[in-house]
Amino acid sequence: VVMGPKQYLTELDSAFEQYRFGEARALTDQIDPTTFGLPQIKKALRLIRRKRLLADLEHAASLFSMAGKDNPLIRRQWCQSLLDQGRVLQALAALNLMSQKYANDPVEGPEIRGLIGRAYKQLFVANGDEESLRTAIGAYRFDWERRQGDHRWHGVNLVSLLSRAKRDGISI
């Protein structure tokens, strides 16, 4: 039985309210992703992400993407799920492609660059690679200096990474 968007969102929300988090995947596997509009997709991904069900978020975003839903928010959520699962290089490959396509988009450009900064920050923390630190700083600095998107997070991360570079004696 294929579940429609309204029923899926209701059942997903109900499962989460009752702490039945393990049902997310089974519920998602009962949908036809082509029947979902963008507001319904956003709500579904937000519900799953808020519960930090990262593999389920990756799965749901993949279903919507493969069904031809070509909104960058879906792909960005997919990338974020990869980052949260520690699959940084996979996420970076997709984010770099998205960055080229949406560089000038006033909403998606800063969001994508913020995730690129986060990815390089994770690489730096994981293995101390100074070039990853410099790349992360550059990604955050771009939107902070232009006051684009939710630039406050870019600024917070920029200050944090510049402080870390100074403390570690890394020239920027």
mmCIF file of C-alpha atoms in Angstrom:
data_model
loop_
_atom_site.group_PDB
_atom_site.id
_atom_site.type_symbol
_atom_site.label_atom_id
_atom_site.label_comp_id
_atom_site.label_asym_id
_atom_site.label_seq_id
_atom_site.Cartn_x
_atom_site.Cartn_y
_atom_site.Cartn_z
ATOM 1 C CA VAL A 1 0.000 0.000 0.000
ATOM 2 C CA VAL A 2 1.387 3.370 -1.025
ATOM 3 C CA MET A 3 1.031 6.126 1.536
ATOM 4 C CA GLY A 4 0.137 9.648 0.402
ATOM 5 C CA PRO A 5 2.025 12.705 1.642
ATOM 6 C CA LYS A 6 -0.585 13.749 4.215
ATOM 7 C CA GLN A 7 -0.879 10.272 5.744
ATOM 8 C CA TYR A 8 2.919 9.839 5.741
ATOM 9 C CA LEU A 9 3.534 13.120 7.548
ATOM 10 C CA THR A 10 0.820 12.340 10.089
ATOM 11 C CA GLU A 11 2.137 8.825 10.733
ATOM 12 C CA LEU A 12 5.761 9.976 10.868
ATOM 13 C CA ASP A 13 4.902 12.736 13.329
ATOM 14 C CA SER A 14 2.854 10.326 15.433
ATOM 15 C CA ALA A 15 5.655 7.745 15.479
ATOM 16 C CA PHE A 16 8.132 10.363 16.644
ATOM 17 C CA GLU A 17 5.785 11.716 19.319
ATOM 18 C CA GLN A 18 5.499 8.166 20.664
ATOM 19 C CA TYR A 19 9.292 7.611 20.517
ATOM 20 C CA ARG A 20 8.938 4.977 17.786
ATOM 21 C CA PHE A 21 11.957 6.289 15.897
ATOM 22 C CA GLY A 22 12.745 2.919 14.359
ATOM 23 C CA GLU A 23 9.618 3.181 12.201
ATOM 24 C CA ALA A 24 10.918 6.108 10.133
ATOM 25 C CA ARG A 25 12.532 3.930 7.469
ATOM 26 C CA ALA A 26 9.574 1.564 7.133
ATOM 27 C CA LEU A 27 7.166 4.487 6.804
ATOM 28 C CA THR A 28 9.394 6.197 4.242
ATOM 29 C CA ASP A 29 9.577 3.016 2.208
ATOM 30 C CA GLN A 30 5.776 3.125 1.829
ATOM 31 C CA ILE A 31 5.639 6.446 -0.054
ATOM 32 C CA ASP A 32 5.605 7.412 -3.705
ATOM 33 C CA PRO A 33 8.025 10.362 -3.596
ATOM 34 C CA THR A 34 6.696 11.740 -6.897
ATOM 35 C CA THR A 35 3.411 12.672 -5.173
ATOM 36 C CA PHE A 36 5.098 15.050 -2.700
ATOM 37 C CA GLY A 37 5.279 18.797 -3.169
ATOM 38 C CA LEU A 38 8.215 20.815 -1.874
ATOM 39 C CA PRO A 39 6.463 21.963 1.355
ATOM 40 C CA GLN A 40 5.686 18.324 2.215
ATOM 41 C CA ILE A 41 9.252 17.249 1.415
ATOM 42 C CA LYS A 42 10.664 20.026 3.586
ATOM 43 C CA LYS A 43 8.427 18.994 6.477
ATOM 44 C CA ALA A 44 9.327 15.306 6.156
ATOM 45 C CA LEU A 45 13.066 16.003 6.048
ATOM 46 C CA ARG A 46 12.798 18.470 8.936
ATOM 47 C CA LEU A 47 10.936 15.923 11.097
ATOM 48 C CA ILE A 48 13.531 13.245 10.438
ATOM 49 C CA ARG A 49 16.479 15.590 10.893
ATOM 50 C CA ARG A 50 15.177 16.986 14.195
ATOM 51 C CA LYS A 51 15.288 13.454 15.615
ATOM 52 C CA ARG A 52 18.871 13.041 14.325
ATOM 53 C CA LEU A 53 17.943 9.928 12.349
ATOM 54 C CA LEU A 54 20.807 10.472 9.947
ATOM 55 C CA ALA A 55 20.624 7.296 7.872
ATOM 56 C CA ASP A 56 16.870 7.774 7.564
ATOM 57 C CA LEU A 57 17.396 11.387 6.479
ATOM 58 C CA GLU A 58 19.885 10.244 3.849
ATOM 59 C CA HIS A 59 17.413 7.603 2.647
ATOM 60 C CA ALA A 60 14.426 9.957 2.442
ATOM 61 C CA ALA A 61 16.397 12.724 0.703
ATOM 62 C CA SER A 62 17.738 10.153 -1.760
ATOM 63 C CA LEU A 63 14.225 8.948 -2.562
ATOM 64 C CA PHE A 64 12.988 12.459 -3.264
ATOM 65 C CA SER A 65 16.058 13.320 -5.300
ATOM 66 C CA MET A 66 15.892 10.146 -7.377
ATOM 67 C CA ALA A 67 12.200 10.814 -8.024
ATOM 68 C CA GLY A 68 13.207 13.970 -9.884
ATOM 69 C CA LYS A 69 12.623 16.458 -7.100
ATOM 70 C CA ASP A 70 15.423 18.851 -8.049
ATOM 71 C CA ASN A 71 15.317 21.398 -5.254
ATOM 72 C CA PRO A 72 18.745 22.171 -3.783
ATOM 73 C CA LEU A 73 17.343 21.963 -0.252
ATOM 74 C CA ILE A 74 16.819 18.216 -0.723
ATOM 75 C CA ARG A 75 20.361 17.651 -1.930
ATOM 76 C CA ARG A 76 21.722 19.902 0.810
ATOM 77 C CA GLN A 77 19.878 17.896 3.486
ATOM 78 C CA TRP A 78 21.330 14.746 1.954
ATOM 79 C CA CYS A 79 24.825 16.235 2.171
ATOM 80 C CA GLN A 80 24.248 17.292 5.755
ATOM 81 C CA SER A 81 23.205 13.751 6.648
ATOM 82 C CA LEU A 82 26.467 12.485 5.155
ATOM 83 C CA LEU A 83 28.496 15.030 7.143
ATOM 84 C CA ASP A 84 26.680 14.057 10.324
ATOM 85 C CA GLN A 85 27.549 10.415 9.626
ATOM 86 C CA GLY A 86 31.229 11.270 9.128
ATOM 87 C CA ARG A 87 31.179 10.694 5.360
ATOM 88 C CA VAL A 88 32.900 13.987 4.664
ATOM 89 C CA LEU A 89 34.494 13.265 1.284
ATOM 90 C CA GLN A 90 31.209 12.030 -0.203
ATOM 91 C CA ALA A 91 29.444 15.137 1.041
ATOM 92 C CA LEU A 92 32.193 17.415 -0.266
ATOM 93 C CA ALA A 93 31.968 15.931 -3.758
ATOM 94 C CA ALA A 94 28.267 16.793 -3.951
ATOM 95 C CA LEU A 95 28.649 20.164 -2.192
ATOM 96 C CA ASN A 96 31.364 21.295 -4.587
ATOM 97 C CA LEU A 97 29.117 20.515 -7.563
ATOM 98 C CA MET A 98 26.214 22.299 -5.915
ATOM 99 C CA SER A 99 28.408 25.270 -5.094
ATOM 100 C CA GLN A 100 29.142 25.798 -8.775
ATOM 101 C CA LYS A 101 25.466 25.653 -9.708
ATOM 102 C CA TYR A 102 24.120 27.782 -6.835
ATOM 103 C CA ALA A 103 27.056 30.099 -6.089
ATOM 104 C CA ASN A 104 24.974 33.225 -6.737
ATOM 105 C CA ASP A 105 21.742 32.014 -5.131
ATOM 106 C CA PRO A 106 21.159 34.293 -2.104
ATOM 107 C CA VAL A 107 19.785 31.448 0.035
ATOM 108 C CA GLU A 108 21.449 28.273 -1.205
ATOM 109 C CA GLY A 109 24.885 29.762 -1.930
ATOM 110 C CA PRO A 110 25.598 30.684 1.705
ATOM 111 C CA GLU A 111 24.048 27.454 3.007
ATOM 112 C CA ILE A 112 26.207 25.344 0.699
ATOM 113 C CA ARG A 113 29.367 27.308 1.486
ATOM 114 C CA GLY A 114 28.596 26.920 5.187
ATOM 115 C CA LEU A 115 28.409 23.152 4.775
ATOM 116 C CA ILE A 116 31.644 23.197 2.774
ATOM 117 C CA GLY A 117 33.241 25.107 5.650
ATOM 118 C CA ARG A 118 31.869 22.552 8.078
ATOM 119 C CA ALA A 119 33.216 19.671 5.987
ATOM 120 C CA TYR A 120 36.714 21.120 5.885
ATOM 121 C CA LYS A 121 36.508 21.930 9.591
ATOM 122 C CA GLN A 122 35.677 18.255 10.237
ATOM 123 C CA LEU A 123 38.657 17.201 8.110
ATOM 124 C CA PHE A 124 40.924 19.534 10.068
ATOM 125 C CA VAL A 125 39.681 18.269 13.416
ATOM 126 C CA ALA A 126 40.006 14.641 12.276
ATOM 127 C CA ASN A 127 43.546 14.814 10.936
ATOM 128 C CA GLY A 128 45.043 18.241 11.637
ATOM 129 C CA ASP A 129 45.441 19.135 7.964
ATOM 130 C CA GLU A 130 46.318 22.839 7.886
ATOM 131 C CA GLU A 131 45.040 23.275 4.322
ATOM 132 C CA SER A 132 41.610 21.997 5.422
ATOM 133 C CA LEU A 133 41.615 24.649 8.145
ATOM 134 C CA ARG A 134 42.479 27.378 5.615
ATOM 135 C CA THR A 135 39.761 26.170 3.230
ATOM 136 C CA ALA A 136 37.166 26.111 6.034
ATOM 137 C CA ILE A 137 38.131 29.654 7.031
ATOM 138 C CA GLY A 138 37.801 30.803 3.424
ATOM 139 C CA ALA A 139 34.366 29.228 3.064
ATOM 140 C CA TYR A 140 33.069 30.908 6.212
ATOM 141 C CA ARG A 141 34.779 34.245 5.526
ATOM 142 C CA PHE A 142 33.139 34.669 2.113
ATOM 143 C CA ASP A 143 29.572 35.005 3.409
ATOM 144 C CA TRP A 144 30.541 36.637 6.683
ATOM 145 C CA GLU A 145 32.226 39.517 4.887
ATOM 146 C CA ARG A 146 29.302 39.905 2.463
ATOM 147 C CA ARG A 147 26.679 39.475 5.216
ATOM 148 C CA GLN A 148 24.906 36.884 3.092
ATOM 149 C CA GLY A 149 22.520 34.213 4.308
ATOM 150 C CA ASP A 150 22.461 33.462 8.012
ATOM 151 C CA HIS A 151 25.944 34.908 8.189
ATOM 152 C CA ARG A 152 26.061 34.861 11.988
ATOM 153 C CA TRP A 153 26.946 31.155 11.955
ATOM 154 C CA HIS A 154 29.615 31.851 9.377
ATOM 155 C CA GLY A 155 31.000 34.522 11.697
ATOM 156 C CA VAL A 156 30.920 32.278 14.758
ATOM 157 C CA ASN A 157 32.770 29.534 12.910
ATOM 158 C CA LEU A 158 35.193 32.005 11.339
ATOM 159 C CA VAL A 159 36.186 33.485 14.707
ATOM 160 C CA SER A 160 36.487 30.022 16.236
ATOM 161 C CA LEU A 161 38.721 28.724 13.453
ATOM 162 C CA LEU A 162 40.874 31.859 13.338
ATOM 163 C CA SER A 163 41.364 31.524 17.093
ATOM 164 C CA ARG A 164 42.299 27.857 16.683
ATOM 165 C CA ALA A 165 44.783 28.712 13.917
ATOM 166 C CA LYS A 166 46.406 31.349 16.096
ATOM 167 C CA ARG A 167 46.582 29.020 19.098
ATOM 168 C CA ASP A 168 48.119 26.245 16.959
ATOM 169 C CA GLY A 169 50.547 28.637 15.237
ATOM 170 C CA ILE A 170 49.058 28.073 11.784
ATOM 171 C CA SER A 171 49.475 30.956 9.362
ATOM 172 C CA ILE A 172 46.356 31.903 7.436
#
